[in-house]
Amino acid sequence: AAYQLPTPTKLISSPNPLTTQIYDRNGTLLYNLYEERNRTLVNLSDLPKSLIQATLTIEDRNFYHHIGIDPVAIVRALYHNTRNETMEGASTITQQLIKNSLLSPEKTYARKFKEIVLSLWTERIYSKDQILQMYFNEAPYGGSIMGIAAASETYFGKPPGGLDLAESAYLAGLPASPTQFSPYGIQP
């Protein structure tokens, strides 16, 4: 039972609840109702190219060229982390999706091993675009804000399709450390 892995097929129907949105008769958003997590789904095709490019540049430059893990990044991170030069991560977007959706955030070798196995498995089930879309819908953007749609509305008061380059770049950087980089955090 300790070695049992959740199936990546659960990614397509995330257990995370969605935000209920209440509009007036003219289509103006009046209220967002949510419990613990503010999350609204978005399609990859509705996102600006600048947001996608900024996210890939910051989070996983080789996303469209790897198999779910980036062995070069893993070796580089191990090298730097063991020499205490910097604390460097090596998680791909696929690994981050797995960690945020199917596993706990604990920092153990067992969890990391599960993350790697599930990432390889996920890449065999879903296309790269499907994985990227799921990532945008599950990524943490600070506090209770989950997913790019909720982040765009919260920080800029508009749907993600209306983000400009600067807004896209800002939001692309938040998942790396949402608490630290959030303007609503302890150190805005």
Coordinates of N, CA and C in Angstrom, one line a residue:
A1 N 0.8 -1.2 0.0 CA 0.0 0.0 0.0 C 0.9 1.3 0.0
A2 N 2.0 1.2 0.7 CA 2.9 2.4 0.7 C 3.5 2.7 -0.6
Y3 N 3.6 1.7 -1.5 CA 4.2 2.0 -2.8 C 3.1 2.2 -3.9
Q4 N 1.9 2.2 -3.5 CA 0.8 2.4 -4.5 C 0.8 3.8 -5.1
L5 N 0.7 3.9 -6.4 CA 0.7 5.2 -7.0 C -0.7 5.6 -7.5
P6 N -1.0 6.9 -7.4 CA -2.3 7.3 -8.0 C -2.1 7.2 -9.5
T7 N -3.2 7.1 -10.2 CA -3.1 7.0 -11.7 C -3.2 8.4 -12.3
P8 N -2.3 8.7 -13.3 CA -2.4 10.0 -14.0 C -3.7 10.2 -14.7
T9 N -4.5 9.2 -14.9 CA -5.8 9.4 -15.5 C -6.7 10.3 -14.7
K10 N -6.4 10.4 -13.4 CA -7.2 11.3 -12.5 C -6.9 12.8 -12.8
L11 N -5.8 13.1 -13.5 CA -5.5 14.5 -13.8 C -6.6 15.2 -14.7
I12 N -7.2 14.4 -15.6 CA -8.2 15.0 -16.5 C -9.4 15.5 -15.7
S13 N -9.7 14.9 -14.6 CA -10.8 15.3 -13.8 C -10.4 15.6 -12.4
S14 N -9.7 16.7 -12.2 CA -9.1 17.1 -11.0 C -10.1 17.2 -9.8
P15 N -9.7 16.7 -8.7 CA -10.6 16.7 -7.5 C -10.7 18.1 -6.9
N16 N -9.8 19.1 -7.3 CA -9.9 20.4 -6.8 C -11.2 21.1 -7.2
P17 N -11.9 21.7 -6.3 CA -13.2 22.3 -6.7 C -13.0 23.5 -7.5
L18 N -14.1 23.9 -8.3 CA -14.0 25.1 -9.1 C -14.8 26.2 -8.4
T19 N -14.4 27.4 -8.8 CA -15.1 28.6 -8.2 C -16.4 28.8 -8.9
T20 N -17.4 29.1 -8.1 CA -18.7 29.5 -8.7 C -18.7 31.0 -8.9
Q21 N -19.1 31.3 -10.2 CA -19.1 32.7 -10.5 C -20.6 33.2 -10.8
I22 N -20.9 34.3 -10.2 CA -22.3 34.9 -10.3 C -22.2 36.2 -11.1
Y23 N -23.0 36.2 -12.2 CA -23.0 37.4 -13.1 C -24.3 38.1 -13.0
D24 N -24.4 39.4 -13.4 CA -25.6 40.0 -13.5 C -26.2 39.8 -14.9
R25 N -27.3 40.3 -15.2 CA -27.9 40.0 -16.5 C -27.2 40.6 -17.7
N26 N -26.3 41.6 -17.5 CA -25.4 42.2 -18.5 C -24.1 41.5 -18.7
G27 N -23.9 40.4 -17.9 CA -22.6 39.7 -18.0 C -21.5 40.2 -17.2
T28 N -21.8 41.1 -16.2 CA -20.8 41.6 -15.3 C -20.6 40.7 -14.1
L29 N -19.4 40.3 -13.8 CA -19.1 39.4 -12.7 C -19.4 40.1 -11.4
L30 N -20.3 39.5 -10.6 CA -20.7 40.1 -9.3 C -19.9 39.5 -8.2
Y31 N -19.8 38.2 -8.1 CA -19.2 37.4 -7.0 C -18.5 36.2 -7.5
N32 N -17.4 35.9 -6.8 CA -16.7 34.6 -6.9 C -16.9 33.9 -5.6
L33 N -17.5 32.7 -5.6 CA -17.7 31.9 -4.4 C -16.8 30.7 -4.5
Y34 N -16.0 30.5 -3.5 CA -15.1 29.4 -3.4 C -14.8 29.0 -1.9
E35 N -14.4 27.8 -1.7 CA -14.0 27.4 -0.4 C -12.6 26.9 -0.5
E36 N -11.7 27.6 0.2 CA -10.3 27.3 0.2 C -9.5 27.7 -1.0
R37 N -10.0 27.3 -2.2 CA -9.2 27.5 -3.4 C -10.1 28.3 -4.5
N38 N -9.5 29.3 -5.0 CA -10.2 30.1 -6.1 C -9.6 29.5 -7.4
R39 N -10.5 28.8 -8.2 CA -10.0 28.0 -9.3 C -11.1 28.0 -10.4
T40 N -10.7 28.5 -11.6 CA -11.5 28.5 -12.8 C -10.8 27.9 -13.9
L41 N -11.4 27.0 -14.7 CA -10.7 26.4 -15.8 C -10.6 27.3 -17.0
V42 N -9.5 27.0 -17.8 CA -9.2 27.8 -19.0 C -8.6 26.8 -20.0
N43 N -8.9 27.1 -21.3 CA -8.3 26.3 -22.4 C -7.0 26.9 -22.8
L44 N -6.1 26.0 -23.2 CA -4.8 26.5 -23.6 C -4.9 27.5 -24.8
S45 N -5.9 27.2 -25.7 CA -6.1 28.0 -26.9 C -6.6 29.5 -26.5
D46 N -7.0 29.7 -25.3 CA -7.5 31.0 -24.9 C -6.4 31.8 -24.2
L47 N -5.2 31.3 -24.1 CA -4.1 32.0 -23.4 C -3.3 32.7 -24.4
P48 N -2.8 33.9 -24.1 CA -1.9 34.6 -25.0 C -0.6 33.8 -25.2
K49 N 0.0 33.9 -26.4 CA 1.2 33.2 -26.7 C 2.4 33.7 -25.7
S50 N 2.3 35.0 -25.4 CA 3.3 35.6 -24.5 C 3.3 34.9 -23.1
L51 N 2.1 34.5 -22.6 CA 2.0 33.8 -21.3 C 2.6 32.4 -21.4
I52 N 2.3 31.7 -22.5 CA 2.8 30.4 -22.7 C 4.3 30.4 -22.8
Q53 N 4.8 31.3 -23.6 CA 6.3 31.4 -23.8 C 7.0 31.8 -22.5
A54 N 6.4 32.7 -21.8 CA 7.1 33.2 -20.5 C 7.1 32.0 -19.5
T55 N 6.0 31.3 -19.4 CA 5.9 30.2 -18.5 C 6.9 29.1 -18.9
L56 N 7.0 28.7 -20.1 CA 8.0 27.7 -20.6 C 9.4 28.2 -20.3
T57 N 9.7 29.4 -20.6 CA 11.0 30.0 -20.4 C 11.4 29.9 -18.9
I58 N 10.5 30.3 -18.0 CA 10.8 30.3 -16.6 C 10.8 28.9 -16.0
E59 N 9.8 28.1 -16.3 CA 9.6 26.8 -15.6 C 10.2 25.6 -16.3
D60 N 10.3 25.6 -17.6 CA 10.7 24.3 -18.3 C 11.0 24.6 -19.8
R61 N 12.2 25.1 -20.1 CA 12.5 25.4 -21.4 C 12.5 24.2 -22.4
N62 N 12.7 23.0 -21.9 CA 12.8 21.9 -22.7 C 11.4 21.1 -22.7
F63 N 10.4 21.7 -22.3 CA 9.1 21.0 -22.1 C 8.7 20.2 -23.4
Y64 N 8.8 20.8 -24.5 CA 8.3 20.0 -25.7 C 9.4 19.1 -26.3
H65 N 10.5 18.9 -25.6 CA 11.6 18.0 -26.0 C 12.0 16.9 -25.1
H66 N 11.3 16.9 -23.9 CA 11.7 15.8 -22.9 C 10.6 14.8 -22.7
I67 N 10.8 13.8 -21.9 CA 9.9 12.7 -21.8 C 9.1 12.8 -20.4
G68 N 9.1 14.0 -19.8 CA 8.4 14.2 -18.5 C 9.4 14.5 -17.4
I69 N 10.6 14.1 -17.6 CA 11.7 14.5 -16.7 C 12.9 15.1 -17.6
D70 N 13.7 15.9 -17.0 CA 14.8 16.4 -17.7 C 16.1 15.9 -16.9
P71 N 16.7 14.8 -17.4 CA 17.9 14.2 -16.8 C 19.0 15.2 -16.6
V72 N 19.3 16.1 -17.6 CA 20.3 17.1 -17.5 C 20.1 18.0 -16.3
A73 N 18.9 18.5 -16.2 CA 18.5 19.4 -15.1 C 18.6 18.7 -13.8
I74 N 18.3 17.4 -13.7 CA 18.4 16.7 -12.4 C 19.9 16.6 -12.0
V75 N 20.7 16.2 -13.0 CA 22.2 16.1 -12.7 C 22.7 17.4 -12.2
R76 N 22.4 18.5 -13.0 CA 22.9 19.8 -12.6 C 22.4 20.2 -11.2
A77 N 21.2 20.0 -10.9 CA 20.6 20.4 -9.6 C 21.3 19.6 -8.5
L78 N 21.5 18.3 -8.7 CA 22.2 17.5 -7.7 C 23.6 18.0 -7.5
Y79 N 24.3 18.3 -8.6 CA 25.7 18.8 -8.5 C 25.7 20.1 -7.6
H80 N 24.9 21.1 -8.0 CA 24.9 22.3 -7.3 C 24.4 22.2 -5.8
N81 N 23.4 21.4 -5.6 CA 22.8 21.2 -4.3 C 23.8 20.5 -3.4
T82 N 24.5 19.5 -3.9 CA 25.5 18.8 -3.0 C 26.7 19.6 -2.7
R83 N 27.0 20.6 -3.6 CA 28.2 21.5 -3.3 C 27.7 22.7 -2.5
N84 N 26.4 22.8 -2.2 CA 25.9 23.9 -1.4 C 26.1 25.2 -2.1
E85 N 26.2 25.2 -3.4 CA 26.3 26.5 -4.2 C 25.0 27.2 -4.2
T86 N 24.0 26.5 -4.6 CA 22.6 27.1 -4.6 C 21.7 25.9 -4.4
M87 N 20.5 26.2 -4.0 CA 19.4 25.2 -3.9 C 18.7 25.3 -5.2
E88 N 18.8 24.4 -6.1 CA 18.3 24.4 -7.4 C 17.3 23.3 -7.6
G89 N 16.2 23.6 -8.3 CA 15.2 22.6 -8.6 C 15.4 22.0 -10.0
A90 N 14.8 20.9 -10.2 CA 14.9 20.3 -11.5 C 13.6 19.7 -12.1
S91 N 12.5 20.2 -11.5 CA 11.2 19.7 -11.8 C 10.7 20.3 -13.2
T92 N 10.2 19.4 -14.0 CA 9.6 19.8 -15.3 C 8.2 20.3 -15.0
I93 N 7.5 20.9 -16.0 CA 6.1 21.2 -15.8 C 5.3 20.0 -15.5
T94 N 5.6 18.9 -16.1 CA 4.9 17.6 -15.9 C 5.0 17.2 -14.5
Q95 N 6.3 17.3 -13.9 CA 6.5 16.9 -12.5 C 5.8 17.9 -11.6
Q96 N 5.7 19.1 -11.9 CA 5.0 20.1 -11.1 C 3.5 19.8 -11.1
L97 N 3.0 19.5 -12.2 CA 1.6 19.1 -12.3 C 1.3 17.9 -11.4
I98 N 2.1 16.9 -11.5 CA 1.9 15.7 -10.7 C 2.0 16.1 -9.2
K99 N 3.0 16.8 -8.8 CA 3.1 17.2 -7.4 C 1.9 18.0 -6.9
N100 N 1.5 19.0 -7.7 CA 0.3 19.8 -7.3 C -1.0 19.1 -7.3
S101 N -1.1 18.1 -8.2 CA -2.4 17.4 -8.4 C -2.6 16.1 -7.7
L102 N -1.5 15.3 -7.7 CA -1.7 13.9 -7.2 C -0.9 13.5 -6.0
L103 N 0.1 14.3 -5.7 CA 1.0 14.0 -4.5 C 1.0 15.1 -3.5
S104 N 1.6 14.8 -2.4 CA 1.7 15.8 -1.4 C 3.0 16.6 -1.6
P105 N 3.1 17.8 -1.1 CA 4.3 18.6 -1.4 C 5.5 18.3 -0.5
E106 N 5.4 17.2 0.3 CA 6.6 16.8 1.2 C 7.9 16.7 0.4
K107 N 9.0 17.1 1.0 CA 10.3 17.0 0.3 C 11.0 15.7 0.7
T108 N 10.7 14.6 0.1 CA 11.3 13.3 0.5 C 11.7 12.7 -0.8
Y109 N 12.7 11.8 -0.7 CA 13.2 11.0 -1.9 C 12.1 10.1 -2.4
A110 N 11.3 9.6 -1.5 CA 10.2 8.7 -1.9 C 9.1 9.4 -2.8
R111 N 8.8 10.7 -2.3 CA 7.8 11.4 -3.1 C 8.4 11.8 -4.4
K112 N 9.7 12.2 -4.5 CA 10.3 12.6 -5.7 C 10.4 11.4 -6.7
F113 N 10.7 10.2 -6.2 CA 10.7 9.0 -7.0 C 9.3 8.8 -7.6
K114 N 8.2 8.9 -6.8 CA 6.9 8.7 -7.3 C 6.6 9.8 -8.4
E115 N 7.0 11.0 -8.1 CA 6.8 12.1 -9.1 C 7.4 11.8 -10.4
I116 N 8.6 11.3 -10.4 CA 9.3 10.9 -11.6 C 8.6 9.8 -12.4
V117 N 8.2 8.7 -11.7 CA 7.5 7.6 -12.3 C 6.2 8.1 -12.9
L118 N 5.4 8.9 -12.1 CA 4.1 9.4 -12.6 C 4.3 10.4 -13.8
S119 N 5.4 11.1 -13.8 CA 5.6 12.1 -14.9 C 5.9 11.3 -16.2
L120 N 6.7 10.3 -16.1 CA 6.9 9.4 -17.3 C 5.6 8.8 -17.8
W121 N 4.8 8.3 -16.9 CA 3.5 7.7 -17.2 C 2.6 8.7 -17.8
T122 N 2.5 9.9 -17.2 CA 1.6 11.0 -17.7 C 2.0 11.4 -19.2
E123 N 3.3 11.4 -19.5 CA 3.7 11.8 -20.8 C 3.3 10.8 -21.9
R124 N 3.1 9.5 -21.4 CA 2.6 8.5 -22.4 C 1.1 8.6 -22.6
I125 N 0.4 9.1 -21.7 CA -1.1 9.2 -21.7 C -1.6 10.4 -22.4
Y126 N -1.0 11.6 -22.1 CA -1.5 12.9 -22.6 C -0.5 13.6 -23.6
S127 N -1.0 14.4 -24.4 CA -0.2 15.2 -25.3 C 0.5 16.3 -24.5
K128 N 1.5 16.9 -25.0 CA 2.2 18.0 -24.4 C 1.2 19.2 -24.1
D129 N 0.4 19.5 -25.1 CA -0.6 20.6 -24.9 C -1.6 20.3 -23.8
Q130 N -2.0 19.0 -23.7 CA -3.0 18.7 -22.7 C -2.3 18.9 -21.3
I131 N -1.0 18.5 -21.2 CA -0.3 18.6 -19.9 C -0.1 20.1 -19.6
L132 N 0.2 20.9 -20.6 CA 0.4 22.3 -20.3 C -0.9 23.0 -19.9
Q133 N -2.0 22.6 -20.5 CA -3.3 23.1 -20.2 C -3.6 22.7 -18.7
M134 N -3.4 21.5 -18.4 CA -3.7 21.0 -17.0 C -2.8 21.8 -16.0
Y135 N -1.6 22.0 -16.4 CA -0.6 22.8 -15.5 C -1.2 24.2 -15.3
F136 N -1.6 24.9 -16.3 CA -2.1 26.2 -16.2 C -3.4 26.2 -15.3
N137 N -4.1 25.2 -15.3 CA -5.4 25.1 -14.4 C -5.1 24.7 -13.0
E138 N -3.9 24.1 -12.7 CA -3.6 23.6 -11.4 C -2.5 24.4 -10.7
A139 N -1.7 25.2 -11.4 CA -0.6 25.8 -10.8 C -1.0 26.8 -9.6
P140 N -0.2 26.9 -8.6 CA -0.5 27.8 -7.5 C 0.0 29.2 -7.8
Y141 N -0.8 30.2 -7.6 CA -0.4 31.6 -7.9 C -0.4 32.5 -6.7
G142 N -0.4 31.9 -5.5 CA -0.4 32.6 -4.2 C -1.7 32.5 -3.5
G143 N -1.5 32.2 -2.2 CA -2.7 32.0 -1.3 C -3.7 31.0 -1.8
S144 N -4.9 31.4 -1.9 CA -6.0 30.5 -2.4 C -6.1 30.5 -3.9
I145 N -5.3 31.2 -4.6 CA -5.4 31.3 -6.1 C -4.8 30.1 -6.8
M146 N -5.6 29.3 -7.4 CA -5.2 28.2 -8.2 C -5.5 28.3 -9.6
G147 N -4.6 28.2 -10.5 CA -4.8 28.3 -12.0 C -4.7 29.7 -12.5
I148 N -4.4 29.8 -13.8 CA -4.1 31.0 -14.4 C -5.3 31.9 -14.5
A149 N -6.5 31.3 -14.7 CA -7.7 32.1 -14.8 C -8.0 32.9 -13.6
A150 N -7.9 32.3 -12.4 CA -8.2 32.9 -11.1 C -7.1 33.9 -10.9
A151 N -5.8 33.6 -11.2 CA -4.7 34.5 -11.0 C -4.9 35.8 -11.9
S152 N -5.2 35.7 -13.1 CA -5.4 36.8 -14.0 C -6.5 37.7 -13.5
E153 N -7.6 37.1 -13.1 CA -8.7 37.9 -12.5 C -8.4 38.6 -11.2
T154 N -7.7 37.9 -10.4 CA -7.3 38.4 -9.0 C -6.3 39.6 -9.2
Y155 N -5.2 39.3 -9.9 CA -4.2 40.3 -10.0 C -4.4 41.5 -11.0
F156 N -5.1 41.2 -12.0 CA -5.3 42.2 -13.1 C -6.7 42.5 -13.5
G157 N -7.7 41.8 -12.9 CA -9.1 42.1 -13.1 C -9.6 41.8 -14.5
K158 N -8.9 40.8 -15.2 CA -9.3 40.5 -16.5 C -9.1 39.0 -16.8
P159 N -9.7 38.5 -17.8 CA -9.5 37.1 -18.2 C -8.1 36.9 -18.7
P160 N -7.5 35.7 -18.7 CA -6.1 35.6 -19.1 C -5.9 35.9 -20.6
G161 N -6.9 35.8 -21.4 CA -6.7 36.1 -22.8 C -6.4 37.6 -23.1
G162 N -6.7 38.4 -22.1 CA -6.4 39.9 -22.2 C -5.1 40.3 -21.6
L163 N -4.3 39.4 -21.1 CA -3.0 39.7 -20.5 C -2.0 40.3 -21.5
D164 N -1.3 41.3 -21.1 CA -0.2 41.9 -22.0 C 1.1 41.2 -21.6
L165 N 2.2 41.5 -22.3 CA 3.4 40.9 -22.1 C 3.9 41.0 -20.6
A166 N 3.9 42.2 -20.1 CA 4.4 42.4 -18.7 C 3.5 41.6 -17.7
E167 N 2.2 41.6 -17.9 CA 1.3 40.8 -17.0 C 1.6 39.3 -17.1
S168 N 1.8 38.9 -18.3 CA 2.1 37.5 -18.6 C 3.4 37.1 -17.9
A169 N 4.4 37.9 -18.0 CA 5.7 37.6 -17.4 C 5.6 37.5 -15.9
Y170 N 4.9 38.5 -15.3 CA 4.7 38.5 -13.9 C 4.0 37.2 -13.4
L171 N 2.9 36.8 -14.1 CA 2.2 35.6 -13.7 C 3.0 34.4 -13.9
A172 N 3.7 34.4 -15.0 CA 4.6 33.2 -15.3 C 5.6 32.9 -14.2
G173 N 6.0 33.9 -13.5 CA 7.0 33.8 -12.4 C 6.4 33.4 -11.1
L174 N 5.2 33.6 -10.9 CA 4.6 33.3 -9.5 C 4.6 31.8 -9.1
P175 N 4.3 30.8 -9.9 CA 4.3 29.5 -9.4 C 5.7 29.0 -8.9
A176 N 6.8 29.6 -9.2 CA 8.1 29.2 -8.7 C 8.1 29.4 -7.2
S177 N 7.5 30.5 -6.7 CA 7.4 30.7 -5.2 C 6.3 31.7 -5.0
P178 N 5.0 31.1 -5.0 CA 3.9 32.0 -5.0 C 3.7 32.8 -3.7
T179 N 4.2 32.2 -2.6 CA 4.1 33.0 -1.3 C 5.1 34.1 -1.3
Q180 N 6.3 33.9 -1.8 CA 7.3 34.9 -1.7 C 7.0 36.0 -2.7
F181 N 6.6 35.7 -3.9 CA 6.4 36.7 -5.0 C 5.0 37.3 -5.0
S182 N 4.1 36.8 -4.3 CA 2.7 37.4 -4.3 C 2.7 38.8 -3.7
P183 N 2.0 39.7 -4.3 CA 1.8 41.1 -3.7 C 0.9 41.0 -2.5
Y184 N 0.2 39.9 -2.3 CA -0.6 39.8 -1.1 C 0.0 39.0 0.0
G185 N 1.3 38.6 -0.2 CA 2.0 37.8 0.8 C 2.5 38.6 2.0
I186 N 3.3 38.0 2.8 CA 3.8 38.6 4.0 C 4.8 39.7 3.6
Q187 N 5.5 39.5 2.6 CA 6.5 40.5 2.1 C 6.1 40.8 0.6
P188 N 5.2 41.7 0.4 CA 4.7 42.0 -1.0 C 5.8 42.6 -1.8

